[in-house]
Each structure stands twice: as structure tokens, then as C-alpha cells.
Tab-separated table of C-alpha atoms (C1' of nucleotides) in Angstrom:
chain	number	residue	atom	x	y	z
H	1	UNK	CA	170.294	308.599	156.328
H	2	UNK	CA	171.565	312.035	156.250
H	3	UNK	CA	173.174	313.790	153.062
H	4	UNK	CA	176.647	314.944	153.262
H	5	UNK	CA	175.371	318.687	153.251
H	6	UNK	CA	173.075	318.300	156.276
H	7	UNK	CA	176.338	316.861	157.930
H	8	UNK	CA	178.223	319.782	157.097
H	9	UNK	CA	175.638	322.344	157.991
H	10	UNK	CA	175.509	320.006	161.199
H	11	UNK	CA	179.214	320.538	161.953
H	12	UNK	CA	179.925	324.229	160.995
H	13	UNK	CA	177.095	325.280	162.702
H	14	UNK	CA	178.154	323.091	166.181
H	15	UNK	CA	181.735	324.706	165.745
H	16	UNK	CA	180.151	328.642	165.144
H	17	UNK	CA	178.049	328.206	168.116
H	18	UNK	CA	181.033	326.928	170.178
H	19	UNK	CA	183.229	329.374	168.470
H	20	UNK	CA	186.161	327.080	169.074
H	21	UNK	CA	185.460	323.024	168.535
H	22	UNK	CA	186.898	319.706	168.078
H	23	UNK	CA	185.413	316.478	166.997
H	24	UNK	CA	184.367	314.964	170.005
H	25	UNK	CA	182.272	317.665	171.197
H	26	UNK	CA	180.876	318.376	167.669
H	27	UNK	CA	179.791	314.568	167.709
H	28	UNK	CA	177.833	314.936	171.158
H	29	UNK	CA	176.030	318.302	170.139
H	30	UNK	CA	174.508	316.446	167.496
H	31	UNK	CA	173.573	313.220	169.159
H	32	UNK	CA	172.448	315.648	171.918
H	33	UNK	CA	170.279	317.309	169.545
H	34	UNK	CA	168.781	314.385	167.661
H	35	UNK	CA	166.277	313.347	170.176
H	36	UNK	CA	166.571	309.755	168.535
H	37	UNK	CA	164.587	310.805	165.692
H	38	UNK	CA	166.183	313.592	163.618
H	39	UNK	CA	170.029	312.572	163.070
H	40	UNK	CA	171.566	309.381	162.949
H	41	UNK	CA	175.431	310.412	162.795
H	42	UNK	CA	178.004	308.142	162.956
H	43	UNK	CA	181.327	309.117	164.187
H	44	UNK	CA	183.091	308.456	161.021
H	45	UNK	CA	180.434	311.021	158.910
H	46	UNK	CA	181.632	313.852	161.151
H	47	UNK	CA	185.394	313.070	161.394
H	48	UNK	CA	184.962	312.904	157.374
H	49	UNK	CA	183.640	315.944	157.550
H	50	UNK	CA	186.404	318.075	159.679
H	51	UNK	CA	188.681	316.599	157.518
H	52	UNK	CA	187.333	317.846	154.122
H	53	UNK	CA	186.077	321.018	155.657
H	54	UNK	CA	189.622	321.542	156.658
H	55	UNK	CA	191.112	320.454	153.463
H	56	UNK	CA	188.389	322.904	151.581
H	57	UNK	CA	189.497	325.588	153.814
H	58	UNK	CA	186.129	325.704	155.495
H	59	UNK	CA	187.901	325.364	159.015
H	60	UNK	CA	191.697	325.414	160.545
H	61	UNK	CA	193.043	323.645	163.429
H	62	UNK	CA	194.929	326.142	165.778
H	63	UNK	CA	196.655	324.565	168.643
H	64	UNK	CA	195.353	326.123	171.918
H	65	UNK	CA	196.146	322.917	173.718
H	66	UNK	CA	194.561	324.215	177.173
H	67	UNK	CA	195.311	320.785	178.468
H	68	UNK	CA	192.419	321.439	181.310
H	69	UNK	CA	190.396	318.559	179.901
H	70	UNK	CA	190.568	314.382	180.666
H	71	UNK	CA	191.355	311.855	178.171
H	72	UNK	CA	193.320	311.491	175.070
H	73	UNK	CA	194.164	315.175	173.193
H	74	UNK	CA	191.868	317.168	171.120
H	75	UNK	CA	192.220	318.836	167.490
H	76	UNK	CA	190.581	322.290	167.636
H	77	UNK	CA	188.845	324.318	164.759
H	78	UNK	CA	187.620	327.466	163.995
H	79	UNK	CA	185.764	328.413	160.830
H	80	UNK	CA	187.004	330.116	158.375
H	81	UNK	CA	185.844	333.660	156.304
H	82	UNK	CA	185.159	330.961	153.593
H	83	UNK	CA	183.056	328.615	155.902
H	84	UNK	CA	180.860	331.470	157.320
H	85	UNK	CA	180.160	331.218	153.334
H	86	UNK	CA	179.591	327.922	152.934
H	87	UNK	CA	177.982	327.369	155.908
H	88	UNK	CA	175.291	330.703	155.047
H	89	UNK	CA	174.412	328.965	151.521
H	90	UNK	CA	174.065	325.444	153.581
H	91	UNK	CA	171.594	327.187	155.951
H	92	UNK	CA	169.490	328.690	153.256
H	93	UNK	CA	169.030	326.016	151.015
H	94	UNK	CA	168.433	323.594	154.131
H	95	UNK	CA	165.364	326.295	154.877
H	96	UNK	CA	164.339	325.831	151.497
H	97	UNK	CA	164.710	322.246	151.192
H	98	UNK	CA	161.498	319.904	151.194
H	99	UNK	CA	163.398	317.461	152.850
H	100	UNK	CA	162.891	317.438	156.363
H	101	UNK	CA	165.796	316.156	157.563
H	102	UNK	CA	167.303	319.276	155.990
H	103	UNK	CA	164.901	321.076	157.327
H	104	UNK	CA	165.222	320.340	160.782
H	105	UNK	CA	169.336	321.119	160.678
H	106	UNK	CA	167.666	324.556	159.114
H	107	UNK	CA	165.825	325.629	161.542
H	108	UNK	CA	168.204	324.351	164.364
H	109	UNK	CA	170.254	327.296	163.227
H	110	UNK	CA	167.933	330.029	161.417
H	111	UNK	CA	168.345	332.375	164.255
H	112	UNK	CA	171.627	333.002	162.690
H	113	UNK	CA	169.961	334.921	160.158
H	114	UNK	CA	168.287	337.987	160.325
H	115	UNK	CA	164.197	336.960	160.498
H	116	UNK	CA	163.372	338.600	157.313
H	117	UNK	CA	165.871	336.630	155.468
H	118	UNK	CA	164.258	333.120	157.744
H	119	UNK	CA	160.778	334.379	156.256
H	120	UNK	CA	162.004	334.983	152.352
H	121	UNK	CA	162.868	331.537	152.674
H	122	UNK	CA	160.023	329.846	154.487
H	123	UNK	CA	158.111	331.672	151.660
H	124	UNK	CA	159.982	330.279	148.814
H	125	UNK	CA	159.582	326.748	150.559
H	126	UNK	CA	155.840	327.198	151.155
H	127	UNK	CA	155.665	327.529	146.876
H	128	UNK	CA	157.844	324.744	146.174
H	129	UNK	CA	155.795	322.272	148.536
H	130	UNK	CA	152.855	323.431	146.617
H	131	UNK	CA	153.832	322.739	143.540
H	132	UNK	CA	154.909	319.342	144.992
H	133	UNK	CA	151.418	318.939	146.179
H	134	UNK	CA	149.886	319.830	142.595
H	135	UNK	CA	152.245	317.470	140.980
H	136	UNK	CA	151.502	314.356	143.166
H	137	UNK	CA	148.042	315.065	143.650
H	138	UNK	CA	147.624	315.113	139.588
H	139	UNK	CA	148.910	311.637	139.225
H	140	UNK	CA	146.546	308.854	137.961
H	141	UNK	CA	145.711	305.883	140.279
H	142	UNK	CA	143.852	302.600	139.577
H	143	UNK	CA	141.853	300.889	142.191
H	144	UNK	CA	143.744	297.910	140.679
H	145	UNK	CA	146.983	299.227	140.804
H	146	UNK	CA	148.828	297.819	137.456
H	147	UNK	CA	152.113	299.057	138.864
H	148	UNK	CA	153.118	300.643	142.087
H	149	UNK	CA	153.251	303.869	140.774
H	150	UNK	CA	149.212	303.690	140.213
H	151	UNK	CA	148.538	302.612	143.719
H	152	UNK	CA	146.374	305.133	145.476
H	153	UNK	CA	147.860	304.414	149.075
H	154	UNK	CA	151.731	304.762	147.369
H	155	UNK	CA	150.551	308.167	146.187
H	156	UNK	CA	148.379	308.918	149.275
H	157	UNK	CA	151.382	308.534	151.524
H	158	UNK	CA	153.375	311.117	149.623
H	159	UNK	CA	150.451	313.563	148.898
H	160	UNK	CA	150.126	313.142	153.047
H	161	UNK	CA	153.905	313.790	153.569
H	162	UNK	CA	154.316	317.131	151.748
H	163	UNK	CA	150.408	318.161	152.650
H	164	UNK	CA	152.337	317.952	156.258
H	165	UNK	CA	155.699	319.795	155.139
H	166	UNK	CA	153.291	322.380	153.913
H	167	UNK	CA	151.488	322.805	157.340
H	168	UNK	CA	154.521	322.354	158.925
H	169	UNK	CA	155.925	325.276	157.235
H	170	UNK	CA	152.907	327.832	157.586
H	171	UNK	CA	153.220	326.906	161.298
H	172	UNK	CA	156.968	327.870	162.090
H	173	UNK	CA	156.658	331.069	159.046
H	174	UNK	CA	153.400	332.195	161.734
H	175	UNK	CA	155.684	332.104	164.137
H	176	UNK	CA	158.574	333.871	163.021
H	177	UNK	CA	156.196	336.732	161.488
H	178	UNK	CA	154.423	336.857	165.408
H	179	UNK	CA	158.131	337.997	166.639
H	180	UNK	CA	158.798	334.886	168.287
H	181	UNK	CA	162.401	334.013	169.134
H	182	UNK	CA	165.447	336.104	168.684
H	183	UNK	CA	167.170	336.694	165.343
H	184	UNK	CA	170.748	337.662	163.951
H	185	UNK	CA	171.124	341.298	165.013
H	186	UNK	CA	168.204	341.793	167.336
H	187	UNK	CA	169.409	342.671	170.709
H	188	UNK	CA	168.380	340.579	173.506
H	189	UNK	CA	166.914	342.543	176.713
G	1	UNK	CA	168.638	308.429	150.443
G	2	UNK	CA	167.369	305.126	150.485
G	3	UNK	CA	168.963	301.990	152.786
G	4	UNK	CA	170.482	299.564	151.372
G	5	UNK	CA	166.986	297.011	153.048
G	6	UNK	CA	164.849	299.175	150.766
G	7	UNK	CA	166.441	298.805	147.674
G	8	UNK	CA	167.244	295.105	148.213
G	9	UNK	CA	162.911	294.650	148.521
G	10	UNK	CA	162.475	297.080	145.537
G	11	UNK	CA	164.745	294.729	143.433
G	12	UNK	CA	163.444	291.402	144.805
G	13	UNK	CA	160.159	292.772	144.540
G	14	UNK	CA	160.892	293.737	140.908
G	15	UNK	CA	162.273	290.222	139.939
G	16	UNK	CA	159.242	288.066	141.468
G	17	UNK	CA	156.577	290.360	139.867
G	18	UNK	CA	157.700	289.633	136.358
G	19	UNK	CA	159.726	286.252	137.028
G	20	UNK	CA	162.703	286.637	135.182
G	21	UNK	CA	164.058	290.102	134.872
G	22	UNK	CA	167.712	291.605	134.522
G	23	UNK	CA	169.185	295.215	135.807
G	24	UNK	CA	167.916	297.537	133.106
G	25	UNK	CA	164.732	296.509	133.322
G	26	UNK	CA	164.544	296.689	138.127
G	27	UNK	CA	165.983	300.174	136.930
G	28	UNK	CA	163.113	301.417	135.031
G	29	UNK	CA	160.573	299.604	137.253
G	30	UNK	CA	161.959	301.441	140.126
G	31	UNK	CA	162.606	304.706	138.684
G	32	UNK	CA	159.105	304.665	136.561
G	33	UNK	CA	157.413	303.935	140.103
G	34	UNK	CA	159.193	306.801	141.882
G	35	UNK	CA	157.144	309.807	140.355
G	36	UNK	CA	160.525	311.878	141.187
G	37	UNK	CA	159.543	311.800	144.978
G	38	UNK	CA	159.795	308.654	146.586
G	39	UNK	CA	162.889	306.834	145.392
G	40	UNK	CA	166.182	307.900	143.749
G	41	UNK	CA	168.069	305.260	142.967
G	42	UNK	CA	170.780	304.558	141.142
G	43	UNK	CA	172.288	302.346	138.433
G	44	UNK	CA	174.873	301.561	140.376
G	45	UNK	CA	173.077	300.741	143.635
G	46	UNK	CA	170.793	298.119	141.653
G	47	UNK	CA	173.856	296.623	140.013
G	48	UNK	CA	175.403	296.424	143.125
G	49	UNK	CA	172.068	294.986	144.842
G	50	UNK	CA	171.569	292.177	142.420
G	51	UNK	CA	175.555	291.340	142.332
G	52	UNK	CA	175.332	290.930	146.470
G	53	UNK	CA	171.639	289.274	146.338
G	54	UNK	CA	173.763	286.821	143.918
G	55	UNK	CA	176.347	286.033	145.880
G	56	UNK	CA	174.500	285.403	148.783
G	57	UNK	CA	172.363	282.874	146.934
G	58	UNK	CA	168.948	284.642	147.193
G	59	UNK	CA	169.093	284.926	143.025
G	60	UNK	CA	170.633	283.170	140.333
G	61	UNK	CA	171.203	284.098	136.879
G	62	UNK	CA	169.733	281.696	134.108
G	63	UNK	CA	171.055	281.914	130.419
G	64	UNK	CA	167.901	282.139	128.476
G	65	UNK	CA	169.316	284.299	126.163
G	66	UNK	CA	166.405	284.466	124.114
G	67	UNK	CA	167.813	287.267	121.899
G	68	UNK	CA	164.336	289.175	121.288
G	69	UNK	CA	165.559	292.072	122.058
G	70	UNK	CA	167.314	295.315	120.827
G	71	UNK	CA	170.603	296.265	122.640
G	72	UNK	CA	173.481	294.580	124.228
G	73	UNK	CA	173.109	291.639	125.896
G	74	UNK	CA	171.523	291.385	129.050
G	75	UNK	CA	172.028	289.010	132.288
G	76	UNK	CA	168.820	287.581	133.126
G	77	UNK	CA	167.999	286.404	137.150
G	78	UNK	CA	165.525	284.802	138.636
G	79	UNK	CA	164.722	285.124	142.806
G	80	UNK	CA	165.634	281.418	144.810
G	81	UNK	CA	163.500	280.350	147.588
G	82	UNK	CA	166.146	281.589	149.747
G	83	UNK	CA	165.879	284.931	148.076
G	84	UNK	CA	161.383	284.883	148.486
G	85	UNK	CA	162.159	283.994	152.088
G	86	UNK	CA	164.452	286.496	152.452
G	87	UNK	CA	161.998	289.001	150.450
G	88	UNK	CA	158.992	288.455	152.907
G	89	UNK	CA	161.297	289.248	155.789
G	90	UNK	CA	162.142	292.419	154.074
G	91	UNK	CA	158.648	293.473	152.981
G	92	UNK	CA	157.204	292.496	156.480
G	93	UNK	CA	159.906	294.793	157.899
G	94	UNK	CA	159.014	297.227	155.841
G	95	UNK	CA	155.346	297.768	156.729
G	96	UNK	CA	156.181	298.133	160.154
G	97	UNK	CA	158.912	300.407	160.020
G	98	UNK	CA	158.499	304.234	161.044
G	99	UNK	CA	160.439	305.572	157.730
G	100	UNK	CA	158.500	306.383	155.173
G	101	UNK	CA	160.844	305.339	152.070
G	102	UNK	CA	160.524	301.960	153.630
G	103	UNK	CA	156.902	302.493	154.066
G	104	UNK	CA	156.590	302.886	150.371
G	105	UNK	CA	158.174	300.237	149.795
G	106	UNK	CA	156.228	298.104	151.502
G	107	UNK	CA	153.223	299.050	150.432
G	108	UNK	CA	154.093	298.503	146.640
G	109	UNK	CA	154.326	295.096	147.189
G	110	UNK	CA	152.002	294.521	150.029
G	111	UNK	CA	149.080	292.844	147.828
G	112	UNK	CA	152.034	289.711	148.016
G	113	UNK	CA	151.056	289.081	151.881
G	114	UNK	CA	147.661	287.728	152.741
G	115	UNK	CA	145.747	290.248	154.068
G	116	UNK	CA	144.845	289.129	157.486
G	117	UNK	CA	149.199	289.707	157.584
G	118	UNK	CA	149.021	293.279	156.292
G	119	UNK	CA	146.479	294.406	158.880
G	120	UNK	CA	148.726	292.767	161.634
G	121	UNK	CA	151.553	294.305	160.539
G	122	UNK	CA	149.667	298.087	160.201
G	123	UNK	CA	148.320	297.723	163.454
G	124	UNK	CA	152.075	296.870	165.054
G	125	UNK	CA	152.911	299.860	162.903
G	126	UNK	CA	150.589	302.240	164.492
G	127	UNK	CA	151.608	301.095	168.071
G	128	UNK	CA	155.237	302.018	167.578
G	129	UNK	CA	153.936	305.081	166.428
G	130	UNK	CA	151.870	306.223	169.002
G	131	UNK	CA	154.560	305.374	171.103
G	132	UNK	CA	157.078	308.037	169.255
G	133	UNK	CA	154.777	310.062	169.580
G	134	UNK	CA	154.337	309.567	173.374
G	135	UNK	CA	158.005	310.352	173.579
G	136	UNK	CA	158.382	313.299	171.179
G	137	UNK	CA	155.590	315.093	173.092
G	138	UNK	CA	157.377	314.576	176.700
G	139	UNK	CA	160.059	316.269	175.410
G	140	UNK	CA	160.637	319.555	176.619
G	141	UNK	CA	161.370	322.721	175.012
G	142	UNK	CA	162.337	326.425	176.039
G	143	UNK	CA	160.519	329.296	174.049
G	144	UNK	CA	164.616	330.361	174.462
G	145	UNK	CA	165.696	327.428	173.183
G	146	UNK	CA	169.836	327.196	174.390
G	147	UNK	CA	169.961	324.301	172.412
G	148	UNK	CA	168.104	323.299	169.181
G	149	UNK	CA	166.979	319.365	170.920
G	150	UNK	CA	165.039	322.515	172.806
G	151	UNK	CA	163.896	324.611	169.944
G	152	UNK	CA	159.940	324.257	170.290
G	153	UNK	CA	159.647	324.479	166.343
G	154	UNK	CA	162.775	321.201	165.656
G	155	UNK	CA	160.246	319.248	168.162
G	156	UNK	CA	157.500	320.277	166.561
G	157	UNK	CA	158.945	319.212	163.318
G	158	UNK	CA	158.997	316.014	164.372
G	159	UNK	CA	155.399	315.732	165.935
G	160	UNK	CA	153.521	317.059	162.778
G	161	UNK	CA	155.803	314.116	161.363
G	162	UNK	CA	154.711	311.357	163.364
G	163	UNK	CA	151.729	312.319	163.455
G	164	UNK	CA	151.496	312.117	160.040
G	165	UNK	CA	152.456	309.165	159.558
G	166	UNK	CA	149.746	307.731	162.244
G	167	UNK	CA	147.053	309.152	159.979
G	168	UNK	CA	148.504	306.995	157.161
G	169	UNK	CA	148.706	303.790	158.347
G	170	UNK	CA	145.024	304.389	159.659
G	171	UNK	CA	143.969	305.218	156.750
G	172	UNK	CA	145.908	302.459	154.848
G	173	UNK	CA	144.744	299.830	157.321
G	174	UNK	CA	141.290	301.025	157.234
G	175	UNK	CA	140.948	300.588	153.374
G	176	UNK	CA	142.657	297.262	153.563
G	177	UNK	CA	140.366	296.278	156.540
G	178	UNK	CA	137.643	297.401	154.498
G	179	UNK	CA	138.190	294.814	152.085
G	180	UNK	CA	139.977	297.219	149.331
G	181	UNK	CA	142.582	295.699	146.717
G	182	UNK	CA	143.569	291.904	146.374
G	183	UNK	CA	145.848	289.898	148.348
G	184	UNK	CA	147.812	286.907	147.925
G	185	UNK	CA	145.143	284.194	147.502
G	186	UNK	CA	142.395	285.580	146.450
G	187	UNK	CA	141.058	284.732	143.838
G	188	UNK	CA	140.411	288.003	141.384
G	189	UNK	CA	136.823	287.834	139.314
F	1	DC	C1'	196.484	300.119	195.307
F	2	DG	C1'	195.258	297.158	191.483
F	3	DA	C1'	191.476	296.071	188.531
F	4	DT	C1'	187.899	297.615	185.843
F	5	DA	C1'	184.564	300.795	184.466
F	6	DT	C1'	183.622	305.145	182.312
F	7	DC	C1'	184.079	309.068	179.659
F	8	DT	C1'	186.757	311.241	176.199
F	9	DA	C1'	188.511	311.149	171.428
F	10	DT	C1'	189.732	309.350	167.014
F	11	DT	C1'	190.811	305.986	163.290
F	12	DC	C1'	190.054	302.504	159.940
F	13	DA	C1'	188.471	298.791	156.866
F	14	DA	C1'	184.545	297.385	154.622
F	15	DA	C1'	180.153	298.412	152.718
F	16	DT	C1'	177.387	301.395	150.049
F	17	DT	C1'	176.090	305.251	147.073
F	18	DT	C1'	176.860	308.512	143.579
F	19	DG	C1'	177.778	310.438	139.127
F	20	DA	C1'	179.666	309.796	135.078
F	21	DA	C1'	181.297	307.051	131.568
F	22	DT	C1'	181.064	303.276	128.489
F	23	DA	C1'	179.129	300.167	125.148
F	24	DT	C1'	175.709	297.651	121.938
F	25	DA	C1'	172.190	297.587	118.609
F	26	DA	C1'	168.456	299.247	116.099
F	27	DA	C1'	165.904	303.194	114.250
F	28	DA	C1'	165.602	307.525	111.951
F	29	DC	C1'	167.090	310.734	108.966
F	30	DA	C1'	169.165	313.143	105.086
M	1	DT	C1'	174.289	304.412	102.758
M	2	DG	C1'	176.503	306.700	106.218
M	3	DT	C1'	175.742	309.291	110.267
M	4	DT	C1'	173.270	310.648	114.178
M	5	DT	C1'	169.940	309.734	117.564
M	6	DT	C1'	167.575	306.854	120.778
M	7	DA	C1'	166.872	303.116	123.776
M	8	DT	C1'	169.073	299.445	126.012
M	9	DA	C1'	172.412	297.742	129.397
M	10	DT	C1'	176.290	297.781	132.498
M	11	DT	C1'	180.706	299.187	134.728
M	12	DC	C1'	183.767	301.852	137.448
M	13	DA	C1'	186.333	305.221	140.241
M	14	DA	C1'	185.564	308.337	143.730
M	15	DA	C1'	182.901	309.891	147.518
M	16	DT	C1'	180.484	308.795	151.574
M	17	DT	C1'	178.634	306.077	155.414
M	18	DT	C1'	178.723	302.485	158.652
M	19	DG	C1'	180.135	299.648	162.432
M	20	DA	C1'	183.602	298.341	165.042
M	21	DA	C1'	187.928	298.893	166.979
M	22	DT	C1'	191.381	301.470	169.270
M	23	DA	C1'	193.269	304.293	172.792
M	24	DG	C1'	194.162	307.849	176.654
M	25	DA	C1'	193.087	309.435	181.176
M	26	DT	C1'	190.548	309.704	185.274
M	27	DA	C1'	187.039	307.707	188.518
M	28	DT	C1'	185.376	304.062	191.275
M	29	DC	C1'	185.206	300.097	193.970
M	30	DG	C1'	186.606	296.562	197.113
DNA sequence: CGATATCTATTCAAATTTGAATATAAAACA
DNA sequence: TGTTTTATATTCAAATTTGAATAGATATCG
């Protein structure tokens, strides 16, 4: 289940990339993107969202109308000033996040920062999953677990999850230190 | 965010471990088992749980009111035969599923199967795994990704993920196999 | 050329989750 | 003894998600 930020990264993002977007399309480039496994968005979650986006002033409808499309009319958006904004702070806090659902919708769109900002903020994720890692891996167990929160598989799977974020993370920071893939403001040839 | 499944077993789960057992009390089982990481519920979503589990018959709330306690007064449930039927389903569900909330889940309250049951269900686990991971890896990717469901790094994501979570139910299934903790009837010395 | 399938596009009610508020009783303190 | 704190216990409105339904327009098939 994704959060209602991930969504809205999710849909600003779709409609920057398109420049101009309505809710149909926005709904395919995310099922297009999921791959089954990363999103599970509903219809319903992303018309909610173009509604309070617009509402918050995150995105306007302008009527274009090119009627050179098939089936029932379209509303079109742009973003906003104010949801370049919002959808910035999204971005970096998704990169940031230890979630990796958050993560993913991150790094779908990173190259839409510059890569020194993408690496500040692998950086700061790399020291939060440590701590994580500390935490977890300094909780008692009992071989004869008392209560779930004792069991040494319960806290094996987690101490495996963010061990894995952490990798994870050292992996795709490597890369984006090693030059790969093309950032905000570096010229393609 | 957890589904609406998992916190149905957490509560069930809750109420058969101590027999009779009312909301405050599945609240601070659930959120003293969570070490901050793998559950945040609610209040309301365990209120809400236990008023739905009531209506559909799979608890029912006995007046004890056995005022040895400090507070106001409490409504007190105990789990039908509908409702342990209904919380084997869950928990059997849950230690084959690929998510790892439900994963937890499952595990907390595994030692209720027989353990012949738990290794069947790991090992069905592990096949739908490998099989996500067949598929995830056949995916393709562009090193110029023109759309993230390309981005070698969102893929890769995913992998490391899966991946992951084969090395934990191996592990898991290898302790259980190996005669680790005690299951539902066996006798404990 | 009429039926029906398909792709496009959105809406809506019902279910669920969240976050905050409310409320009771005992304990602790001054 | 009064007042504040702490622990217990639940409720509720608002936000969000889900699943299904609705609906327009062209394509396809016999």
C-alpha cells in the first residue's frame, strides 16, 4: 500500500515529464512503471490526487482541448511554480526515505536533480539505515520467544531488510559517483 | 501501511494468546511488538478490527467485568471457532505471502501451526519467490532509461528485494527444519 | 451495417486508516 | 486535600484507498 506522498510524487512527476497531462495517461505511466511489484495504484488514489493537487494549487487545468484523441474528453494539467516546490521536497525526502516504496518513486525521478544534490541525499540515507541497523540489531531475543518482539527470526527479518536497504543504497550512490546516467543540467551529447 | 489481513491476524492473534483480552490491551501487544519498525498501527484501526471481527461473528464480547483493574471500563472479547478458523486461514496466508509486514506477522504467531505446516508453507513461500525473481531479472533495462520501469537501478531495487527476502525464508525454514522453537503440540520440557 | 469488443477516461460508494480528542480512575505530589 | 500527572481505554471526524461501475468513441468481425 502506497502513502499518499509517494502518490503525489507519482503524479507530479508523470505530469513534469509529460509537461502537459491528464488522468488517464498519468494512471498508465504508473501501472507502466510498476512492473507488478513496485506500485499498486488504484484509479481512485490518482484521481484523488489531481483533485487535491489542483485544489492546493499544485496543478491547473487549462483547456487545450486538441480533440485529436479517441474516447470520452480529457482534463489537462500543468504544474504549478508551487508544485515544482512540492514536488522538489517530495523527491528529496522520498531519496531519503528508508522505505522502499518511497524509494523506488525517488529514484524513478532523481535525474531531475542535479547529481550532487542525488548523492547528499543517498548519503544522508546511508546514516539513517545505519542507525536503523544499530537499533534493531541491539534488541534482545530469547530462543523461547516470550513475546513476538523477542523472537530472533521477527528481528532477523528486519535486521535482513534494512542490512539490504543499506546495500541497496551503497550500490545506486557507486553509481551515481562513477558518472553514470544523466543529471539535471548536464548536457546530453 | 499495514492491510487490513495483517492487522485482523495481529488482533486475533493477540486475543487467542491471552484468551480473553479487550482493545487497550491488542494495542499495546501490537505496538510493544513493533520495535518502531515493523508495525504502526493505530487505535483506531484495532477498534475498528475488533468492531468488524464482531460483527462478523469471529469474536464475541463476554461481560466478565471483573473490576481488577484501574481505569475506565473495558469491553472484554474472546475469539469463536469461527474466528480460530478464520485466524489459521489468515496466519497460513501470511507465511506464504511475498510482503514482508505480512511476513512478520506470520511469523509471530507461527509456533500456533504444527511444524511439519510451517515448513510447507516456507517452502511454497520460497517457490513464489524464486519465481519473482525469475521475472524481475527478465526484465529489461536501458543504461538510458526513457522510462523509469527501464531505469537499471528501480529494477535493481526490486531484485536486492526479492532476493532478500529468499535468504529469509531459507534461513527461517532452515532453523525451523532444524528442529528450533516449539510448535503446536509439542510438548515443552 | 449492427453487434460487441476494446481502449480511453472518470466517478462514486463503501471500506479503511489516520490523527486527534475524549474520558475514567488511581497515583503522586505539594 | 486538592491538583496534576500517569496509565488506561475508547471514540470520532476527516482523509485516503479500494473495487466496481459508468461512459464515450472507435475498431473489429461476420
Amino acid at each position: 500500500m502506497l502513502t499518499i506522498s509517494t502518490v503525489r510524487l507519482l503524479v507530479l512527476g508523470s505530469i513534469l515529464r509529460r509537461g502537459i497531462s491528464h488522468g488517464y495517461a498519468v494512471l498508465s505511466d504508473i501501472t507502466s512503471w510498476h512492473a507488478d511489484t513496485w506500485t499498486n495504484v488504484k484509479p481512485g488514489s490518482v484521481y484523488h490526487a489531481l483533485n487535491k493537487l489542483e485544489s492546493q494549487g499544485m496543478i491547473k487545468s487549462i483547456n487545450s482541448e486538441v480533440n485529436v484523441k479517441l474516447g470520452p474528453s480529457r482534463k489537462e494539467y500543468t504544474v504549478t511554480k508551487k508544485g515544482e516546490t512540492e514536488f522538489e521536497a517530495l523527491l528529496e525526502s522520498a531519496l531519503v526515505s528508508i522505505d522502499i516504496q518511497q524509494l523506488s518513486a525517488g529514484v524513478a525521478f532523481m535525474d531531475m536533480l542535479p547529481r550532487q544534490k542525488v548523492i547528499a541525499l543517498l548519503q544522508q540515507r546511508r546514516i539513517e539505515i545505519e542507525r536503523s541497523i544499530g537499533f534493531l540489531k541491539s534488541l534482545p531475543t530469547e530462543e523461547r520467544p516470550s513475546e513476538p518482539s523477542m523472537h530472533p527470526e521477527l528481528v532477523g527479518i528486519w535486521v535482513g531488510y534494512v542490512e539490504n536497504e543499506l546495500a541497496t543504497t551503497e550500490r545506486i550512490l557507486a553509481h551515481v559517483q562513477a558518472g553514470k546516467y544523466v543529471f539535471k543540467s548536464e548536457e546530453e551529447k
